[in-house]
Coordinates of C-alpha atoms in Angstrom, one line a residue:
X1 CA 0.0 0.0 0.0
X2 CA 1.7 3.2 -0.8
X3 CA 2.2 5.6 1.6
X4 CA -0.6 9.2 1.0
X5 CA -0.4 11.9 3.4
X6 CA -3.1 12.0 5.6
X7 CA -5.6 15.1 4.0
X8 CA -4.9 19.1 4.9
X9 CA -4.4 20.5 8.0
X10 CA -7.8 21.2 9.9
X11 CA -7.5 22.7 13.1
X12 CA -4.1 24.1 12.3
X13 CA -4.6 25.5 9.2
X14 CA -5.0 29.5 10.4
X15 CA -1.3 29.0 11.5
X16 CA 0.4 26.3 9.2
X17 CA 3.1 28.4 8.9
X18 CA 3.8 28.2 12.9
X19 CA 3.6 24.2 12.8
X20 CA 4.3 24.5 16.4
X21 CA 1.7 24.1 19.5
X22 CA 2.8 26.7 22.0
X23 CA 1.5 29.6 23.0
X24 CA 5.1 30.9 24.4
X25 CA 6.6 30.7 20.7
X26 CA 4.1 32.6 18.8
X27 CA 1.2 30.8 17.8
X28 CA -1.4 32.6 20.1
X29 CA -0.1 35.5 19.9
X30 CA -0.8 38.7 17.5
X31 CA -4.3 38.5 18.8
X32 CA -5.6 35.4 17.2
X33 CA -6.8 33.3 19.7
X34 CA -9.8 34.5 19.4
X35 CA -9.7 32.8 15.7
X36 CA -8.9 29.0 17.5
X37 CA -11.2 29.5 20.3
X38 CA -13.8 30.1 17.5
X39 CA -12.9 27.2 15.2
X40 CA -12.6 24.4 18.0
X41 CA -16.2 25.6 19.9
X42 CA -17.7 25.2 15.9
X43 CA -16.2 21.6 15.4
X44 CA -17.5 20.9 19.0
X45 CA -20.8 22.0 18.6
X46 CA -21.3 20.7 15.2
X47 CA -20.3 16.9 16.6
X48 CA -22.9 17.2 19.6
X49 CA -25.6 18.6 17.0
X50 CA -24.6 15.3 14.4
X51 CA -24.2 13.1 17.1
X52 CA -26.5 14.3 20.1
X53 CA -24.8 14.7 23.4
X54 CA -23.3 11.3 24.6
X55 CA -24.6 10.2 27.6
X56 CA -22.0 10.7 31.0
X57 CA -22.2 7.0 31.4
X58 CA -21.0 5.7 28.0
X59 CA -17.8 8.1 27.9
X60 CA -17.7 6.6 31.7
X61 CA -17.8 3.3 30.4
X62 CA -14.8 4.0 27.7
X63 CA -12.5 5.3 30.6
X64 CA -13.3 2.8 33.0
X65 CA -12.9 -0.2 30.9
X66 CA -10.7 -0.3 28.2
X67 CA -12.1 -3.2 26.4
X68 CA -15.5 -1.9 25.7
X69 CA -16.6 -0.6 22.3
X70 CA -16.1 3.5 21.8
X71 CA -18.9 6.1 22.5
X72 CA -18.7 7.4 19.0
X73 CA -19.3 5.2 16.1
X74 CA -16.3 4.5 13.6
X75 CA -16.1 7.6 11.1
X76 CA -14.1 10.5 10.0
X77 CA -15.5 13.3 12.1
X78 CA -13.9 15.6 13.7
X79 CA -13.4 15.9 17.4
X80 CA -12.3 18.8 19.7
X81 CA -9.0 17.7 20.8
X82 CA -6.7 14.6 19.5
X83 CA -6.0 12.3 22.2
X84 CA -2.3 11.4 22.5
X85 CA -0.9 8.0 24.0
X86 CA 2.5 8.4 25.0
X87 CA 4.1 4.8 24.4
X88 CA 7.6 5.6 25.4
X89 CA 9.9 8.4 25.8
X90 CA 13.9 7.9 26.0
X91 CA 17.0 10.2 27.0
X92 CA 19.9 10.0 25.5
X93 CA 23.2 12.0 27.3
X94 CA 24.9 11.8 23.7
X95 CA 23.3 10.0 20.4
X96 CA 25.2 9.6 17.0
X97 CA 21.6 10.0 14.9
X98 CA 19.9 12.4 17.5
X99 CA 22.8 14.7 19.1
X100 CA 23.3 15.8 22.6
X101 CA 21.1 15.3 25.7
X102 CA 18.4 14.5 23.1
X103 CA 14.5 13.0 24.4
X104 CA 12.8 10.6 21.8
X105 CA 8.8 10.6 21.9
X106 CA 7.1 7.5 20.5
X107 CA 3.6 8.3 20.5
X108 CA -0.3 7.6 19.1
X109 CA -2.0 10.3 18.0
X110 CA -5.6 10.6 16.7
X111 CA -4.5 12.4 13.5
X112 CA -8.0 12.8 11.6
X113 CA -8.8 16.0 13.0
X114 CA -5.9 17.4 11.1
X115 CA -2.6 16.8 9.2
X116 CA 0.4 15.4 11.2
X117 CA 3.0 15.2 9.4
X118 CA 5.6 17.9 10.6
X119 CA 4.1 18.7 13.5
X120 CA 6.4 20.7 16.0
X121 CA 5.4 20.0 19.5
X122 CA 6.1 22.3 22.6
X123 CA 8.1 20.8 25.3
X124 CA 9.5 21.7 28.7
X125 CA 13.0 20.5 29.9
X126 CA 14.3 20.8 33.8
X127 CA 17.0 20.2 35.5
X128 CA 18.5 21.2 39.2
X129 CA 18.6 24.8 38.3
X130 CA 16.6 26.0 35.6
X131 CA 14.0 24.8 33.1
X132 CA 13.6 25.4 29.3
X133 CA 10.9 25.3 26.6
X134 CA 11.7 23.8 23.7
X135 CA 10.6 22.4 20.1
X136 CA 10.2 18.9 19.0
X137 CA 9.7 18.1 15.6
X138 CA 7.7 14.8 14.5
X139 CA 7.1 12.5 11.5
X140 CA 4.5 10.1 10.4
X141 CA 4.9 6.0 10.4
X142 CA 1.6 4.3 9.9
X143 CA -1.1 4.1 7.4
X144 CA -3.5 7.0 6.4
X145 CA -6.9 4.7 6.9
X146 CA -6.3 4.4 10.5
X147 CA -7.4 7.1 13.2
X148 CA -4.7 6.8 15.5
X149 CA -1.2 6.8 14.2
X150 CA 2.1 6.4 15.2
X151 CA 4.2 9.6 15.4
X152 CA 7.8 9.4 16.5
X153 CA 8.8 13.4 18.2
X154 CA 12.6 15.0 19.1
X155 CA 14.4 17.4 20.4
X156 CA 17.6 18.1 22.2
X157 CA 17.0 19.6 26.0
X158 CA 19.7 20.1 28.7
X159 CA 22.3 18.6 30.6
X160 CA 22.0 16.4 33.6
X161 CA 17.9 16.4 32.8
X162 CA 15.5 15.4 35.4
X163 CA 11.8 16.2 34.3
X164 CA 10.2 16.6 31.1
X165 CA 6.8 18.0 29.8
X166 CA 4.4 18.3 27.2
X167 CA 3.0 21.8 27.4
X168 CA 0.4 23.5 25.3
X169 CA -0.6 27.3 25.9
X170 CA 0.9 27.6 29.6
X171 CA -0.6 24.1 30.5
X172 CA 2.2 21.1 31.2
X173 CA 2.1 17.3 32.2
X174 CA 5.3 15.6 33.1
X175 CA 6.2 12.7 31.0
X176 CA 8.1 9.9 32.6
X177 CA 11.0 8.8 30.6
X178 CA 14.0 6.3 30.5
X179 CA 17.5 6.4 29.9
X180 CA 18.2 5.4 26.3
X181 CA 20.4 2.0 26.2
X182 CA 24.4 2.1 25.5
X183 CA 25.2 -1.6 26.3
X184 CA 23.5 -4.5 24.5
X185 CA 23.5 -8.0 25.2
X186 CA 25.0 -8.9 21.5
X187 CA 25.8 -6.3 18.9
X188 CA 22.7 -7.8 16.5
X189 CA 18.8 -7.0 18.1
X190 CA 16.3 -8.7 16.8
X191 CA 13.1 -6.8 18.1
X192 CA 9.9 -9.2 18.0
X193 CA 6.5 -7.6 17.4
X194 CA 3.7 -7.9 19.9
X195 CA 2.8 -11.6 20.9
X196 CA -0.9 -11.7 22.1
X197 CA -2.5 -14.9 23.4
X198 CA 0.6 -16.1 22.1
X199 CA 0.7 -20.2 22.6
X200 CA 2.9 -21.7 19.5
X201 CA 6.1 -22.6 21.2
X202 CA 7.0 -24.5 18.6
X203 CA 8.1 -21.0 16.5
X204 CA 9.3 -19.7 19.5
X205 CA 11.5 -22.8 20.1
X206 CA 12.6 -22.5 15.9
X207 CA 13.2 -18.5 16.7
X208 CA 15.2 -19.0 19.7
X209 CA 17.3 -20.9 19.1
X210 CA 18.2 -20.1 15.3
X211 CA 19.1 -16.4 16.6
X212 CA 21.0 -17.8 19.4
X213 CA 22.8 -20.1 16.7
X214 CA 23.8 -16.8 14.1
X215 CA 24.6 -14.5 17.1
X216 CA 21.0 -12.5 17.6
X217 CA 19.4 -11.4 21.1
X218 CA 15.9 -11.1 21.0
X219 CA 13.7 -8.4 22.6
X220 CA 10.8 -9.7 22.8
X221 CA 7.3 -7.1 23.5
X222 CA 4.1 -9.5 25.4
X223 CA 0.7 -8.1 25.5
X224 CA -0.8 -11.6 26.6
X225 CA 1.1 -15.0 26.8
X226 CA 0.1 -18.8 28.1
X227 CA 1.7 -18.9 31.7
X228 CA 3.9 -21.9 30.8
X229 CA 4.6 -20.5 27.6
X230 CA 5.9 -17.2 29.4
X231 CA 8.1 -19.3 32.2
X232 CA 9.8 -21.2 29.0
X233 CA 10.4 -17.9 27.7
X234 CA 11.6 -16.5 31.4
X235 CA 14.3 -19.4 31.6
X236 CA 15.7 -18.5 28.2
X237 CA 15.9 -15.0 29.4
X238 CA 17.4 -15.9 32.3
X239 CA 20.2 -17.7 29.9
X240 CA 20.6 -14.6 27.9
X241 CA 19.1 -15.7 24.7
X242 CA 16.0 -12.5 24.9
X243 CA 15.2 -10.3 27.0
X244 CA 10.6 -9.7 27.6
X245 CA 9.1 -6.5 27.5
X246 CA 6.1 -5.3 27.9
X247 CA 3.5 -4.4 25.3
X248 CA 0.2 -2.5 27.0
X249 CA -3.0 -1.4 25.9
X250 CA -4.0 2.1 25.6
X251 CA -6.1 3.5 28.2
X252 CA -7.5 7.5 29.0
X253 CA -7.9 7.2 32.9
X254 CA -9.8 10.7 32.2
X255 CA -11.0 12.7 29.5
X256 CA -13.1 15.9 29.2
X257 CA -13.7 15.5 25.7
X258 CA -15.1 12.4 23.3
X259 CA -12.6 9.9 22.0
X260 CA -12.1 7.2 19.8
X261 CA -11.3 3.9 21.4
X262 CA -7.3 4.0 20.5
X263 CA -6.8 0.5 20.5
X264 CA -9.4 -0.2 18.1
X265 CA -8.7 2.5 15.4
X266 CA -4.5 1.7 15.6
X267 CA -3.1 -0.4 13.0
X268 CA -2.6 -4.0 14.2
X269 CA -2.4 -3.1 18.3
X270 CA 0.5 0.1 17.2
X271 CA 3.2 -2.8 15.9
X272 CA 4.5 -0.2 14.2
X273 CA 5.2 1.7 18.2
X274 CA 6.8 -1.4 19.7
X275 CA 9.0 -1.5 16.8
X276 CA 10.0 2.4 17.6
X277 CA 10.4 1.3 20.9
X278 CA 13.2 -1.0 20.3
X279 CA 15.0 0.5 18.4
X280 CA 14.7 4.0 20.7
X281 CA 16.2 1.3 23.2
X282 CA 18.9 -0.1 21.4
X283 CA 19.9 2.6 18.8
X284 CA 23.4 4.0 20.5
X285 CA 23.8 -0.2 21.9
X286 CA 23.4 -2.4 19.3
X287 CA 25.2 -2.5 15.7
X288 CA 22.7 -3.7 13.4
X289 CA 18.7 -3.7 14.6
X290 CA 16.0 -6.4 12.9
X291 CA 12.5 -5.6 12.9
X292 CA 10.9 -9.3 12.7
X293 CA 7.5 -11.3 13.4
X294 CA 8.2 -14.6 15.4
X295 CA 7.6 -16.4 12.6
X296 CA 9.8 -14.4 10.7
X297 CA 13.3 -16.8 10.7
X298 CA 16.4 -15.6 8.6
X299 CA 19.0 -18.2 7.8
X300 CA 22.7 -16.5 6.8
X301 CA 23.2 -17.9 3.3
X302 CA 26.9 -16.7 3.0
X303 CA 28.8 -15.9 6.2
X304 CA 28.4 -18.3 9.6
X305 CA 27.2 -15.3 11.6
X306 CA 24.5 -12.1 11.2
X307 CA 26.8 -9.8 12.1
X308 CA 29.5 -10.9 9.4
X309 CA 26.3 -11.6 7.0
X310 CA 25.0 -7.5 7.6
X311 CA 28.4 -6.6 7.4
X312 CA 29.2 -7.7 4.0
X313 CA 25.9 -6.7 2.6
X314 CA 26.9 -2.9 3.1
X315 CA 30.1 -3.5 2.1
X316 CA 28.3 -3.6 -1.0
X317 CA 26.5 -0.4 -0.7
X318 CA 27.8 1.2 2.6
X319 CA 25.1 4.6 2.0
X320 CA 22.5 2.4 2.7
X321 CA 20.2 2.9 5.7
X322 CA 18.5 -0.7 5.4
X323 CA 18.8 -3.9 3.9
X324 CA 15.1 -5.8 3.4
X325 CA 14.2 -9.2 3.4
X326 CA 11.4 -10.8 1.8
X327 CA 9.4 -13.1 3.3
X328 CA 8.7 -16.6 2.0
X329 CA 5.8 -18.3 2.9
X330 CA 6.5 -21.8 4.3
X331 CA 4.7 -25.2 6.1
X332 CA 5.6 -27.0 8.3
X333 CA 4.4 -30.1 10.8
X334 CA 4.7 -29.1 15.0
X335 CA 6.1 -31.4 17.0
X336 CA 3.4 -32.9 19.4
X337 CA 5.4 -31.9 22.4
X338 CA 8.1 -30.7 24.1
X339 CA 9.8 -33.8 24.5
X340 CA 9.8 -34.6 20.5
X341 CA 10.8 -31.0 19.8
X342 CA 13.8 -32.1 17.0
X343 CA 14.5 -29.4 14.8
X344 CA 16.5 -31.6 12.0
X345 CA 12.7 -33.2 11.7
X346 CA 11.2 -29.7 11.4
X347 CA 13.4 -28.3 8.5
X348 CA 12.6 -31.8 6.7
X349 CA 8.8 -30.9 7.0
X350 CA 9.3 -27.3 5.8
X351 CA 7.4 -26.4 2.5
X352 CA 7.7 -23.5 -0.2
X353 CA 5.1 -21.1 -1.4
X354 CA 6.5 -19.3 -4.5
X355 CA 5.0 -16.6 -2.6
X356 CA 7.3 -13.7 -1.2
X357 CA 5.4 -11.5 0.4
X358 CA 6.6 -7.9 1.3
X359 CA 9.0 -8.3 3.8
X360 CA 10.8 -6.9 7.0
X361 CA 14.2 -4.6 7.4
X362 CA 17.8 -4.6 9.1
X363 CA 18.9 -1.0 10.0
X364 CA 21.9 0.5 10.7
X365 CA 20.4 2.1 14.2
X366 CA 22.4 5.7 13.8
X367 CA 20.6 6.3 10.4
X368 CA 16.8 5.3 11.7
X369 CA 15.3 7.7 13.8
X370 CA 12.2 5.6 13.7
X371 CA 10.3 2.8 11.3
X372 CA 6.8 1.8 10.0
X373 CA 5.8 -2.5 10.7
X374 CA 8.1 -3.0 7.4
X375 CA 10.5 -0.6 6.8
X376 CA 10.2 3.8 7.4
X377 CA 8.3 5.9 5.0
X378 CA 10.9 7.9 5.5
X379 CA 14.0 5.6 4.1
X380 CA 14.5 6.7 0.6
X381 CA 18.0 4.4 0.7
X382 CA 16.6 0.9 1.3
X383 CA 18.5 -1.9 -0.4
X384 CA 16.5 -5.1 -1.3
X385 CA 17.9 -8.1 -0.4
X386 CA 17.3 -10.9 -3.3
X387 CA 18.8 -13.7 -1.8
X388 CA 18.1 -15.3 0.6
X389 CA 14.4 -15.0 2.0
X390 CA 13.2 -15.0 5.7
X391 CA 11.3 -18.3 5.9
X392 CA 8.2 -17.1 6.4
X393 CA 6.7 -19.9 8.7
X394 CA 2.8 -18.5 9.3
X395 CA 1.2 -22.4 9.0
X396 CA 1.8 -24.7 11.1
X397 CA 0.3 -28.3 10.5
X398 CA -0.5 -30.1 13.4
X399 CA 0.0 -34.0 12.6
X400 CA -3.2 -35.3 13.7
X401 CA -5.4 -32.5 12.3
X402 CA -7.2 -31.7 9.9
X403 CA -5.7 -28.2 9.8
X404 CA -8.7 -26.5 8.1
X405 CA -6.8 -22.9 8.9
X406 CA -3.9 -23.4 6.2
X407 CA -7.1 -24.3 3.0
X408 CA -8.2 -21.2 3.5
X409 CA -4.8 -19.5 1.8
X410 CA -4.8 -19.8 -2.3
X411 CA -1.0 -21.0 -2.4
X412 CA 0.8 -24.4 -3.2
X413 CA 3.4 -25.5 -1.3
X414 CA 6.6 -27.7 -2.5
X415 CA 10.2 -28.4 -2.7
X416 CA 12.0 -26.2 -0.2
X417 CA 13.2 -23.4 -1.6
X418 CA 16.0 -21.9 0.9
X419 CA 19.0 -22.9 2.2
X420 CA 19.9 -24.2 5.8
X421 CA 23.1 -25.5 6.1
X422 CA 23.4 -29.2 7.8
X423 CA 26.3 -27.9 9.8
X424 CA 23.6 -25.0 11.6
X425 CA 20.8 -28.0 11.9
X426 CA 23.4 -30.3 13.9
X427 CA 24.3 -27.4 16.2
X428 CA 20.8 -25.9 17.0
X429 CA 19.6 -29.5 17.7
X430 CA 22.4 -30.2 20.1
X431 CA 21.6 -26.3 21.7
X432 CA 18.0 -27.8 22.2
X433 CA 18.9 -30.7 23.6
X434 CA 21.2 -29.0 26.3
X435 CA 18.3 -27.2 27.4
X436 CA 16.2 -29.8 27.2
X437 CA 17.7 -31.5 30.8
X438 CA 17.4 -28.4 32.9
X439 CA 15.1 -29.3 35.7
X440 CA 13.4 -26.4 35.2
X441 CA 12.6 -26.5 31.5
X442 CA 11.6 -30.0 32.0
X443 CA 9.2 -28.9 34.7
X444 CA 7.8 -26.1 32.6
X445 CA 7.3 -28.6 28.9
X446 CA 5.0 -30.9 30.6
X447 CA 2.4 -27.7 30.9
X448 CA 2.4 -26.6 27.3
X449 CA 0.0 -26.9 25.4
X450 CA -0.4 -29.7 23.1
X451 CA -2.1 -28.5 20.7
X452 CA -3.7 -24.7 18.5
X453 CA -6.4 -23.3 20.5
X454 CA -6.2 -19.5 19.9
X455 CA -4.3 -19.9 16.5
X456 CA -7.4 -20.8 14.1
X457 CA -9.7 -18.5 16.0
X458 CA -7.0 -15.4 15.4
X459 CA -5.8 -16.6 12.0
X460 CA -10.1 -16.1 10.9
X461 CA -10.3 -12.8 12.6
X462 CA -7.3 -11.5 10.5
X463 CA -8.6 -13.1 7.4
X464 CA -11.7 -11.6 7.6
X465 CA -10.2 -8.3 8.7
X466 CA -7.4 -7.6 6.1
X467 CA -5.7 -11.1 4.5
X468 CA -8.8 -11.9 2.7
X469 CA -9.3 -8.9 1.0
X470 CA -5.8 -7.8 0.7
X471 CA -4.4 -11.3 -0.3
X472 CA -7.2 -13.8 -1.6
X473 CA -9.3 -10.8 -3.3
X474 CA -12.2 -11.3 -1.3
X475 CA -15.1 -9.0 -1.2
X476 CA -15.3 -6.5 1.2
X477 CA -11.9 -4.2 0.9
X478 CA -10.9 -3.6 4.3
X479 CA -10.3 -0.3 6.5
X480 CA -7.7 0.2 9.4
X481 CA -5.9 -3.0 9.4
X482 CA -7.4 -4.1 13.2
X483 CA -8.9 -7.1 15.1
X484 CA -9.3 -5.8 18.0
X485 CA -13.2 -7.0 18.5
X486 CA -12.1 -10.4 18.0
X487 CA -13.8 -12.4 20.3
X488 CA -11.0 -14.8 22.2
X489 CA -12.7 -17.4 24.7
X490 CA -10.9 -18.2 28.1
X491 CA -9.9 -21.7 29.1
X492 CA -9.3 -22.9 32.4
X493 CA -6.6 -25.5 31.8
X494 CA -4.3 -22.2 30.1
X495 CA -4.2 -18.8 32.2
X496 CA -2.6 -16.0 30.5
X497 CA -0.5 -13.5 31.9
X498 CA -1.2 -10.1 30.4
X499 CA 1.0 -6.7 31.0
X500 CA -0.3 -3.9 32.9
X501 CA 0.4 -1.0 34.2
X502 CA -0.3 2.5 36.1
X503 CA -1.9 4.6 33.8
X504 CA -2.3 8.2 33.9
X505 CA -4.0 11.1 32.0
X506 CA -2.8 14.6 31.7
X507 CA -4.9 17.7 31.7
X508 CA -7.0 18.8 29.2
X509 CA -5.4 21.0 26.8
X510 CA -6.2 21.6 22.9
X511 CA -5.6 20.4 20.3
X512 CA -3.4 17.6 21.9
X513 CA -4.3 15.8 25.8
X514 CA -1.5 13.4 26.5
X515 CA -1.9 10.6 28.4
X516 CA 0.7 7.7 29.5
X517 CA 1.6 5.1 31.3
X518 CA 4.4 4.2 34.0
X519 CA 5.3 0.8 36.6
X520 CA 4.7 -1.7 34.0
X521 CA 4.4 -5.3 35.4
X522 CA 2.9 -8.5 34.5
X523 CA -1.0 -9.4 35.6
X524 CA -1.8 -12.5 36.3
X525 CA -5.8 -11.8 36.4
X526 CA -6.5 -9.7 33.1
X527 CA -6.8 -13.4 31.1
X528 CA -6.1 -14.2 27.8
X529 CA -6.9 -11.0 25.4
X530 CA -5.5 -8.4 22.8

């Protein structure tokens, strides 16, 4: 889908050529606020005379429970103010890409009311002995059919800096923030997108262990895992193969003004803002960062490691800011349990679709500033990669099924059609092995689960959402690219733990009210959900 800016500026458009949100730098001055006042009490009014005037109790409902539907229907009308989720903010003391004492916003932002690309946002640095305002300037990484999109914002601030705000017309909210990472566990990141309900260990075990084997860390982001599931992943953690994170919902703990259910109207749960995330994390750490799926494997087809592999392929164009992947589309048959894992029996079940889809990126971390779910809108030097693939491996068969979810894709599968060298198969199946006979693991395989429960039921809410329509050609088109309202059944033998946190709102203030989060931690009683 090519990339269209989102339509003219609305709210802003009296002062486009201030493209900056604070009344301390000009934009409410030379006696114009009069003009705003007026043009944000219209678009109020005219959404209460369209829509009548919500009831307290259903915008009560909204705040209060995050996974209810939104008070307003699902539209392009304008609101009064465009809520803002801050997902992360990082501070960085010194940053090749960024420069000094420089703070990193990764942000949702309802962007229908009016254009956001190039925004300039008004900011407030402090530290011991005096405080500053200051500009940051934003771009744009998502897709124009969704209301919420991810916007990444910077700016450099001060020495030594201890507090930092969002401030609009005299009005601030501190923003918590973290210090930027300048040590990384290996000098290759591969950043996983958000696993929810997540249950196939099986990929997790193929992942794992094939990044382990090429020199990758993992940093993987959780929204909702199986219990036993997440303890297999904790003891792999605690042997430095990834490192968990958490990936929250959105939630406006209070709100003067109507709003559009973020998580709902934000491309596929903001992958595109845990992607931002890690590389804010890791971008003055790590070498080389990879934006994958967990399903998303890459095999080194010339040199034994990624790092040498990444190496040499900007040796061949050293301007480049990316190198991208495609992505294959494989099958392949799950082991029925833990104890049979064998990965040498795995890669002799693995299938190829002549199907590549469009596929996934490694950056060089000082010339990304931030990035889109496959590459950045804003990289106009992206090499292609034609050889080899990631091994795309979506379907898995389960042996003793009937594995209706993998007919419903209009592909053939044969002959395998990338390489994995014998030598690599030998020595992942021996790393498996090893971990195999730790007590603890042992302990831990007898409670995963045996076989797909939430796999078929997510696979059909994404058909029907975007794959069929953007893949198959069926009826329908499709909007946001969301499956939010899927519905996603408990079961008792397979509690979930879910990330949570505090969550906070900041005052109201137009056009922007910023709201965060802060303490994450892992829930034990949220179940298994989005």
């Amino acid at each position: 889908m090519p990339y269209q800016k989102p339509c003219c500026p609305i709210l802003l458009l009296p002062y486009r050529q201030y493209r900056i949100l604070n009344a301390t730098n000009g934009v409410f001055r030379r006696g114009k606020i009069h003009i705003l006042t007026l043009i944000i009490s219209i678009l109020f009014f005219l959404i209460l005379y369209i829509f009548g005037i919500p009831e307290p109790s259903s915008i009560a409902q909204v705040v209060k429970d995050s996974f209810s539907p939104p008070a307003l229907p699902v539209s392009e009308h304008l609101l009064p103010v465009s809520h803002v989720f801050i997902v992360s903010a990082y501070y960085y003391p010194y940053s090749k890409s960024l420069g000094k004492n420089a703070v990193a916003l990764n942000m949702v932002v309802d962007s229908k009311n009016f254009q956001m690309d190039g925004v300039v946002f008004s900011v407030a640095a402090a530290n011991e002995t005096h405080r500053q305002f200051l500009r940051a300037e934003s771009q744009v990484e998502g897709v124009p059919s969704c209301r919420y999109t991810t916007v990444m914002a910077k700016t450099t601030t001060i020495d030594n800096l201890s507090k930092f705000e969002m401030e609009i017309s005299g009005n601030t909210v501190e923003i918590p923030f973290k210090m930027a990472r300048y040590t990384a566990p290996k000098p290759v990141i591969i950043c996983i997108s958000p696993q929810f309900v997540a249950e196939q260990w099986q990929i997790f075990m193929m992942q794992v262990h094939v990044a382990h084997r090429f020199g990758g860390h993992l940093h993987i982001y959780l929204t909702s895992i199986v219990e036993s599931f997440f303890n297999l992943m904790r003891e792999y953690e605690k042997r430095k193969y990834l490192t968990l994170d958490f990936w929250l919902r959105m939630k406006f703990t209070d709100t003067k003004t109507p709003f559009f259910e973020p998580n709902r109207h934000v491309e596929w749960r903001n992958q595109a803002g845990a992607q931002i995330d890690c590389l804010l994390q890791y971008k003055e750490a790590a070498e080389f960062i990879a934006f994958f799926d967990m399903d998303d494997i890459l095999f080194p087809k010339t040199y034994p490691t990624y790092l040498q592999e990444f190496r040499a392929e900007w040796e061949v164009d050293p301007t480049s800011n990316s190198i991208f992947y495609g992505r294959r589309e494989h099958e392949f048959v799950k082991a029925k349990s833990f104890k049979t894992f064998n990965f040498k029996e795995i890669v002799s079940t693995l299938e190829s679709s002549d199907t590549v889809k469009r596929g996934k990126v490694v950056v060089k971390p000082e010339r990304y500033n931030s990035t889109w779910i496959h590459y950045s809108w804003h990289d106009a030097n992206r090499r292609e990669i034609v050889s080899p693939n990631l091994v795309h491996v979506q379907r898995p068969l389960e042996e003793d099924s009937n594995n209706e979810m993998t007919d419903v894709w209009q592909m053939e599968f044969g002959v395998l059609n990338e390489t994995i060298r014998q030598s690599d198969i030998k020595a992942i199946d021996k790393d498996i092995a090893r971990m195999k006979k730790i007590p603890k693991i042992k302990k831990i395989a007898s409670k995963l689960p045996l076989t797909d429960f939430y796999l078929p039921i997510v696979f059909q809410c994404y058909y029907a959402a975007f794959y069929g329509a953007a893949f198959d050609g069926r009826a329908g088109g499709f909007g946001c690219p969301n499956a939010d309202n899927c519905r996603l059944p408990q079961r008792e033998e397979h509690k979930c733990v879910h990330s949570d946190a505090e969550y906070y709102s900041g005052p109201h203030m137009v056009p922007f009210t910023y709201h965060f989060s802060n303490n994450s931690f892992w829930n034990w009683n949220i179940g298994c959900y989005q």
